[in-house]
């Protein structure tokens, strides 16, 4: 079985899709897929589907959804595997689980690559870190669960995944900056700070990339616009480390050069106290 949630929902067995068209069975499949090998309690599944207002038939309806998923699973597995669908989508006391290897689901492959990439980053192995983080981000094919209508449980999962994606992008950019790829990053960072207009980490990266590309005035303008936005919208000044980065650029601090920069730190922490 191969399941993808980092983008549109996809679940294939022997090349055949088992994704139901109806909204609620799709939610059930998604929630089970996010936790392969772990029992998903019935109350959690019902909360995802109906929230806090459960219909009287909630349990019976959930059982119907499970039967529908097993039927699709059995059809994809073929007649040579009788009863196997019940073993893959198994019933346990108080819940259900998908008995599949975690690496069958793209989110678990993604998290494994991110973990390896982070370890390489902290060890100062920048080329390896860049490759691993780039491969991790390459598993994404759009916003998480973009074609699944999410309830309260999956909504939290989507927020967690999207935040993880942004952190991973930021870490990969840190590595690329340490490798001297500042000019290649300019277009990507311009788009990112437009999409995340209050994100100080991305703005610090854009400032450093611009500065190292010989565009000091533009780098300072990025800071000025961010500061104006933070004051007008939140009533706060930029963080101390961002203010110190700004001052360093005004003073043409040699620490901003690639060769002098930290080998095991993030761009945002360049001027941390």
mmCIF file of C-alpha atoms in Angstrom:
data_model
loop_
_atom_site.group_PDB
_atom_site.id
_atom_site.type_symbol
_atom_site.label_atom_id
_atom_site.label_comp_id
_atom_site.label_asym_id
_atom_site.label_seq_id
_atom_site.Cartn_x
_atom_site.Cartn_y
_atom_site.Cartn_z
ATOM 1 C CA UNK A 1 0.000 0.000 0.000
ATOM 2 C CA UNK A 2 1.153 3.503 -0.817
ATOM 3 C CA UNK A 3 -0.569 6.504 0.766
ATOM 4 C CA UNK A 4 0.054 10.203 0.136
ATOM 5 C CA UNK A 5 -1.324 13.023 2.280
ATOM 6 C CA UNK A 6 1.222 15.744 1.448
ATOM 7 C CA UNK A 7 -1.007 17.199 -1.235
ATOM 8 C CA UNK A 8 -4.132 15.529 -2.642
ATOM 9 C CA UNK A 9 -5.103 12.312 -0.827
ATOM 10 C CA UNK A 10 -3.932 9.200 -2.635
ATOM 11 C CA UNK A 11 -4.044 5.568 -1.491
ATOM 12 C CA UNK A 12 -3.117 2.751 -3.833
ATOM 13 C CA UNK A 13 -2.929 -1.023 -3.523
ATOM 14 C CA UNK A 14 -1.442 -2.934 -6.461
ATOM 15 C CA UNK A 15 -1.793 0.224 -8.532
ATOM 16 C CA UNK A 16 -5.520 0.577 -7.800
ATOM 17 C CA UNK A 17 -6.970 3.479 -5.828
ATOM 18 C CA UNK A 18 -8.881 2.720 -2.633
ATOM 19 C CA UNK A 19 -9.749 6.370 -1.913
ATOM 20 C CA UNK A 20 -13.530 6.720 -1.448
ATOM 21 C CA UNK A 21 -15.373 9.563 -3.139
ATOM 22 C CA UNK A 22 -17.604 10.348 -0.136
ATOM 23 C CA UNK A 23 -16.261 12.953 2.288
ATOM 24 C CA UNK A 24 -16.586 11.157 5.622
ATOM 25 C CA UNK A 25 -15.001 7.832 4.610
ATOM 26 C CA UNK A 26 -12.105 9.884 3.189
ATOM 27 C CA UNK A 27 -11.655 11.474 6.617
ATOM 28 C CA UNK A 28 -11.612 8.043 8.258
ATOM 29 C CA UNK A 29 -8.996 6.723 5.815
ATOM 30 C CA UNK A 30 -6.857 9.831 6.250
ATOM 31 C CA UNK A 31 -6.869 9.720 10.030
ATOM 32 C CA UNK A 32 -5.961 6.011 10.058
ATOM 33 C CA UNK A 33 -3.208 6.627 7.489
ATOM 34 C CA UNK A 34 -1.574 9.342 9.579
ATOM 35 C CA UNK A 35 -1.040 6.818 12.397
ATOM 36 C CA UNK A 36 -0.183 3.484 10.723
ATOM 37 C CA UNK A 37 0.140 0.597 13.133
ATOM 38 C CA UNK A 38 -1.596 2.515 15.915
ATOM 39 C CA UNK A 39 -5.147 2.067 17.119
ATOM 40 C CA UNK A 40 -7.313 5.075 16.335
ATOM 41 C CA UNK A 41 -10.013 5.169 19.057
ATOM 42 C CA UNK A 42 -13.646 5.189 17.940
ATOM 43 C CA UNK A 43 -14.407 8.447 19.855
ATOM 44 C CA UNK A 44 -11.561 10.212 18.004
ATOM 45 C CA UNK A 45 -12.838 9.029 14.637
ATOM 46 C CA UNK A 46 -16.372 10.132 15.497
ATOM 47 C CA UNK A 47 -15.185 13.539 16.705
ATOM 48 C CA UNK A 48 -13.356 14.059 13.410
ATOM 49 C CA UNK A 49 -16.458 13.196 11.390
ATOM 50 C CA UNK A 50 -19.205 14.870 13.424
ATOM 51 C CA UNK A 51 -17.507 17.162 15.937
ATOM 52 C CA UNK A 52 -19.254 17.362 19.298
ATOM 53 C CA UNK A 53 -22.780 16.814 17.955
ATOM 54 C CA UNK A 54 -22.906 13.067 17.340
ATOM 55 C CA UNK A 55 -25.975 11.587 15.667
ATOM 56 C CA UNK A 56 -27.625 8.640 17.399
ATOM 57 C CA UNK A 57 -26.451 6.392 14.582
ATOM 58 C CA UNK A 58 -22.818 7.535 14.821
ATOM 59 C CA UNK A 59 -21.323 4.173 15.817
ATOM 60 C CA UNK A 60 -23.313 2.214 13.230
ATOM 61 C CA UNK A 61 -22.464 4.726 10.525
ATOM 62 C CA UNK A 62 -18.757 4.613 11.389
ATOM 63 C CA UNK A 63 -18.852 0.810 11.148
ATOM 64 C CA UNK A 64 -20.434 1.193 7.706
ATOM 65 C CA UNK A 65 -17.584 3.463 6.613
ATOM 66 C CA UNK A 66 -15.037 0.889 7.817
ATOM 67 C CA UNK A 67 -16.844 -1.848 5.862
ATOM 68 C CA UNK A 68 -16.809 0.342 2.745
ATOM 69 C CA UNK A 69 -13.079 0.918 3.098
ATOM 70 C CA UNK A 70 -12.440 -2.797 3.615
ATOM 71 C CA UNK A 71 -14.495 -3.568 0.515
ATOM 72 C CA UNK A 72 -12.402 -1.198 -1.584
ATOM 73 C CA UNK A 73 -9.247 -2.611 -0.033
ATOM 74 C CA UNK A 74 -10.326 -6.191 -0.730
ATOM 75 C CA UNK A 75 -11.149 -5.403 -4.352
ATOM 76 C CA UNK A 76 -7.715 -3.834 -4.877
ATOM 77 C CA UNK A 77 -5.936 -6.737 -3.168
ATOM 78 C CA UNK A 78 -7.691 -9.228 -5.429
ATOM 79 C CA UNK A 79 -9.346 -12.620 -4.936
ATOM 80 C CA UNK A 80 -6.038 -14.272 -4.083
ATOM 81 C CA UNK A 81 -5.981 -12.641 -0.660
ATOM 82 C CA UNK A 82 -9.258 -13.645 1.054
ATOM 83 C CA UNK A 83 -9.727 -12.028 4.450
ATOM 84 C CA UNK A 84 -6.594 -9.927 4.022
ATOM 85 C CA UNK A 85 -8.534 -6.655 4.018
ATOM 86 C CA UNK A 86 -9.636 -7.356 7.599
ATOM 87 C CA UNK A 87 -6.016 -7.912 8.572
ATOM 88 C CA UNK A 88 -4.842 -4.667 6.968
ATOM 89 C CA UNK A 89 -7.741 -2.546 8.223
ATOM 90 C CA UNK A 90 -8.081 -4.276 11.553
ATOM 91 C CA UNK A 91 -10.550 -3.962 14.408
ATOM 92 C CA UNK A 92 -9.103 -3.677 17.883
ATOM 93 C CA UNK A 93 -10.701 -3.089 21.255
ATOM 94 C CA UNK A 94 -12.032 0.441 21.153
ATOM 95 C CA UNK A 95 -10.884 1.330 17.679
ATOM 96 C CA UNK A 96 -9.355 0.521 14.300
ATOM 97 C CA UNK A 97 -5.895 0.550 12.776
ATOM 98 C CA UNK A 98 -4.129 0.262 9.442
ATOM 99 C CA UNK A 99 -1.500 -2.455 9.747
ATOM 100 C CA UNK A 100 0.993 -1.102 7.234
ATOM 101 C CA UNK A 101 4.652 -0.011 7.546
ATOM 102 C CA UNK A 102 4.994 3.680 8.443
ATOM 103 C CA UNK A 103 7.145 4.277 5.347
ATOM 104 C CA UNK A 104 4.120 3.369 3.210
ATOM 105 C CA UNK A 105 2.746 6.827 4.065
ATOM 106 C CA UNK A 106 4.560 9.818 2.570
ATOM 107 C CA UNK A 107 4.352 11.898 5.747
ATOM 108 C CA UNK A 108 6.440 9.347 7.646
ATOM 109 C CA UNK A 109 9.023 9.173 4.857
ATOM 110 C CA UNK A 110 9.076 12.993 4.932
ATOM 111 C CA UNK A 111 9.600 13.157 8.693
ATOM 112 C CA UNK A 112 12.395 10.578 8.520
ATOM 113 C CA UNK A 113 14.234 12.612 5.862
ATOM 114 C CA UNK A 114 13.739 15.828 7.869
ATOM 115 C CA UNK A 115 15.176 14.168 10.979
ATOM 116 C CA UNK A 116 18.224 12.957 9.062
ATOM 117 C CA UNK A 117 18.630 16.356 7.438
ATOM 118 C CA UNK A 118 18.455 18.136 10.779
ATOM 119 C CA UNK A 119 21.108 15.809 12.217
ATOM 120 C CA UNK A 120 23.388 16.518 9.241
ATOM 121 C CA UNK A 121 22.736 20.262 9.622
ATOM 122 C CA UNK A 122 23.717 20.214 13.281
ATOM 123 C CA UNK A 123 26.826 18.163 12.448
ATOM 124 C CA UNK A 124 27.889 20.775 9.903
ATOM 125 C CA UNK A 125 27.529 18.382 6.931
ATOM 126 C CA UNK A 126 25.841 20.982 4.749
ATOM 127 C CA UNK A 127 25.837 19.169 1.408
ATOM 128 C CA UNK A 128 24.197 16.104 2.930
ATOM 129 C CA UNK A 129 21.733 18.249 4.902
ATOM 130 C CA UNK A 130 20.735 20.180 1.791
ATOM 131 C CA UNK A 131 20.120 16.990 -0.166
ATOM 132 C CA UNK A 132 18.065 15.328 2.555
ATOM 133 C CA UNK A 133 15.926 18.401 3.236
ATOM 134 C CA UNK A 134 15.391 18.974 -0.487
ATOM 135 C CA UNK A 135 14.283 15.342 -0.881
ATOM 136 C CA UNK A 136 11.917 15.716 2.066
ATOM 137 C CA UNK A 137 10.301 18.817 0.597
ATOM 138 C CA UNK A 138 10.118 17.084 -2.785
ATOM 139 C CA UNK A 139 7.547 14.677 -1.352
ATOM 140 C CA UNK A 140 5.038 17.532 -1.092
ATOM 141 C CA UNK A 141 2.647 17.848 -4.029
ATOM 142 C CA UNK A 142 0.563 20.744 -2.691
ATOM 143 C CA UNK A 143 -0.968 21.828 0.631
ATOM 144 C CA UNK A 144 -1.495 18.902 3.021
ATOM 145 C CA UNK A 145 -4.821 17.111 2.450
ATOM 146 C CA UNK A 146 -5.842 19.779 -0.038
ATOM 147 C CA UNK A 147 -8.809 17.726 -1.303
ATOM 148 C CA UNK A 148 -10.002 16.394 2.057
ATOM 149 C CA UNK A 149 -12.624 18.285 4.042
ATOM 150 C CA UNK A 150 -11.121 18.239 7.517
ATOM 151 C CA UNK A 151 -12.792 18.088 10.913
ATOM 152 C CA UNK A 152 -11.338 19.185 14.265
ATOM 153 C CA UNK A 153 -8.728 16.391 14.492
ATOM 154 C CA UNK A 154 -7.428 16.591 10.928
ATOM 155 C CA UNK A 155 -7.417 20.383 11.081
ATOM 156 C CA UNK A 156 -4.770 20.182 13.814
ATOM 157 C CA UNK A 157 -2.798 17.659 11.753
ATOM 158 C CA UNK A 158 -2.856 19.934 8.706
ATOM 159 C CA UNK A 159 -1.629 22.887 10.792
ATOM 160 C CA UNK A 160 1.168 20.739 12.233
ATOM 161 C CA UNK A 161 2.256 19.506 8.805
ATOM 162 C CA UNK A 162 2.203 22.948 7.204
ATOM 163 C CA UNK A 163 4.216 24.407 10.075
ATOM 164 C CA UNK A 164 6.724 21.555 9.728
ATOM 165 C CA UNK A 165 6.971 22.248 6.018
ATOM 166 C CA UNK A 166 7.732 25.923 6.597
ATOM 167 C CA UNK A 167 10.372 25.134 9.244
ATOM 168 C CA UNK A 168 11.986 22.635 6.876
ATOM 169 C CA UNK A 169 12.040 25.192 4.060
ATOM 170 C CA UNK A 170 13.675 27.687 6.415
ATOM 171 C CA UNK A 171 16.268 25.143 7.517
ATOM 172 C CA UNK A 172 17.055 24.173 3.894
ATOM 173 C CA UNK A 173 17.549 27.849 3.045
ATOM 174 C CA UNK A 174 19.913 28.176 6.021
ATOM 175 C CA UNK A 175 21.998 25.353 4.577
ATOM 176 C CA UNK A 176 21.973 26.867 1.084
ATOM 177 C CA UNK A 177 23.109 30.204 2.520
ATOM 178 C CA UNK A 178 25.962 28.458 4.328
ATOM 179 C CA UNK A 179 26.909 26.872 0.995
ATOM 180 C CA UNK A 180 27.068 30.284 -0.700
ATOM 181 C CA UNK A 181 23.922 29.902 -2.814
ATOM 182 C CA UNK A 182 22.556 33.333 -1.861
ATOM 183 C CA UNK A 183 21.936 34.571 -5.405
ATOM 184 C CA UNK A 184 19.989 31.422 -6.351
ATOM 185 C CA UNK A 185 17.726 31.930 -3.320
ATOM 186 C CA UNK A 186 16.595 35.474 -4.082
ATOM 187 C CA UNK A 187 13.489 34.620 -6.141
ATOM 188 C CA UNK A 188 12.322 31.965 -3.662
ATOM 189 C CA UNK A 189 12.833 34.246 -0.660
ATOM 190 C CA UNK A 190 11.035 37.137 -2.351
ATOM 191 C CA UNK A 191 8.000 34.884 -2.782
ATOM 192 C CA UNK A 192 8.232 33.487 0.753
ATOM 193 C CA UNK A 193 8.336 36.862 2.520
ATOM 194 C CA UNK A 194 5.383 38.005 0.398
ATOM 195 C CA UNK A 195 3.436 34.946 1.562
ATOM 196 C CA UNK A 196 4.612 35.259 5.181
ATOM 197 C CA UNK A 197 4.811 39.033 5.710
ATOM 198 C CA UNK A 198 5.469 38.839 9.473
ATOM 199 C CA UNK A 199 7.909 35.895 9.536
ATOM 200 C CA UNK A 200 11.155 37.275 10.939
ATOM 201 C CA UNK A 201 13.248 34.197 10.142
ATOM 202 C CA UNK A 202 12.452 34.322 6.424
ATOM 203 C CA UNK A 203 13.032 38.079 6.367
ATOM 204 C CA UNK A 204 16.441 37.650 8.001
ATOM 205 C CA UNK A 205 17.334 35.099 5.322
ATOM 206 C CA UNK A 206 16.170 37.426 2.555
ATOM 207 C CA UNK A 207 18.245 40.242 4.052
ATOM 208 C CA UNK A 208 21.392 38.097 4.211
ATOM 209 C CA UNK A 209 20.895 36.715 0.681
ATOM 210 C CA UNK A 210 20.449 40.237 -0.700
ATOM 211 C CA UNK A 211 23.399 41.623 1.263
ATOM 212 C CA UNK A 212 25.723 38.848 0.066
ATOM 213 C CA UNK A 213 24.500 39.437 -3.494
ATOM 214 C CA UNK A 214 25.711 43.041 -3.332
ATOM 215 C CA UNK A 215 22.272 44.519 -2.753
ATOM 216 C CA UNK A 216 22.732 46.129 0.647
ATOM 217 C CA UNK A 217 20.140 48.872 0.056
ATOM 218 C CA UNK A 218 17.456 46.334 -0.868
ATOM 219 C CA UNK A 219 18.336 44.225 2.173
ATOM 220 C CA UNK A 220 17.889 47.275 4.420
ATOM 221 C CA UNK A 221 14.580 48.049 2.705
ATOM 222 C CA UNK A 222 13.316 44.552 3.535
ATOM 223 C CA UNK A 223 13.988 45.313 7.202
ATOM 224 C CA UNK A 224 12.354 48.749 6.986
ATOM 225 C CA UNK A 225 9.155 47.350 5.455
ATOM 226 C CA UNK A 226 8.978 44.505 7.982
ATOM 227 C CA UNK A 227 9.486 46.916 10.891
ATOM 228 C CA UNK A 228 6.730 49.214 9.599
ATOM 229 C CA UNK A 229 4.366 46.267 9.231
ATOM 230 C CA UNK A 230 5.081 44.901 12.719
ATOM 231 C CA UNK A 231 4.572 48.296 14.342
ATOM 232 C CA UNK A 232 1.376 49.090 12.424
ATOM 233 C CA UNK A 233 -0.235 45.642 12.678
ATOM 234 C CA UNK A 234 1.048 44.281 16.004
ATOM 235 C CA UNK A 235 2.435 47.302 17.829
ATOM 236 C CA UNK A 236 5.844 45.651 18.316
ATOM 237 C CA UNK A 237 9.403 46.242 17.160
ATOM 238 C CA UNK A 238 11.406 43.531 15.358
ATOM 239 C CA UNK A 239 13.181 41.071 17.645
ATOM 240 C CA UNK A 240 16.564 42.040 19.126
ATOM 241 C CA UNK A 241 18.495 39.642 16.877
ATOM 242 C CA UNK A 242 16.852 41.089 13.761
ATOM 243 C CA UNK A 243 17.661 44.599 14.959
ATOM 244 C CA UNK A 244 21.282 43.524 15.488
ATOM 245 C CA UNK A 245 21.371 42.015 11.989
ATOM 246 C CA UNK A 246 20.145 45.357 10.621
ATOM 247 C CA UNK A 247 22.824 47.249 12.529
ATOM 248 C CA UNK A 248 25.488 44.809 11.322
ATOM 249 C CA UNK A 249 24.506 45.500 7.728
ATOM 250 C CA UNK A 250 24.699 49.238 8.302
ATOM 251 C CA UNK A 251 28.181 48.726 9.768
ATOM 252 C CA UNK A 252 29.238 46.257 7.019
ATOM 253 C CA UNK A 253 30.117 43.677 9.678
ATOM 254 C CA UNK A 254 32.620 41.074 8.313
ATOM 255 C CA UNK A 255 30.682 38.386 10.243
ATOM 256 C CA UNK A 256 28.037 38.609 7.537
ATOM 257 C CA UNK A 257 30.417 37.099 4.995
ATOM 258 C CA UNK A 258 29.921 33.431 4.134
ATOM 259 C CA UNK A 259 33.384 32.390 5.292
ATOM 260 C CA UNK A 260 32.965 34.135 8.654
ATOM 261 C CA UNK A 261 29.401 32.951 9.303
ATOM 262 C CA UNK A 262 28.518 30.182 11.749
ATOM 263 C CA UNK A 263 28.791 26.643 10.428
ATOM 264 C CA UNK A 264 26.202 25.123 12.718
ATOM 265 C CA UNK A 265 23.663 27.860 13.285
ATOM 266 C CA UNK A 266 20.653 29.345 11.558
ATOM 267 C CA UNK A 267 20.660 32.680 9.758
ATOM 268 C CA UNK A 268 18.149 34.082 12.222
ATOM 269 C CA UNK A 269 20.483 33.316 15.123
ATOM 270 C CA UNK A 270 23.450 35.020 13.465
ATOM 271 C CA UNK A 271 23.153 37.873 15.936
ATOM 272 C CA UNK A 272 21.368 36.155 18.800
ATOM 273 C CA UNK A 273 22.402 37.377 22.215
#
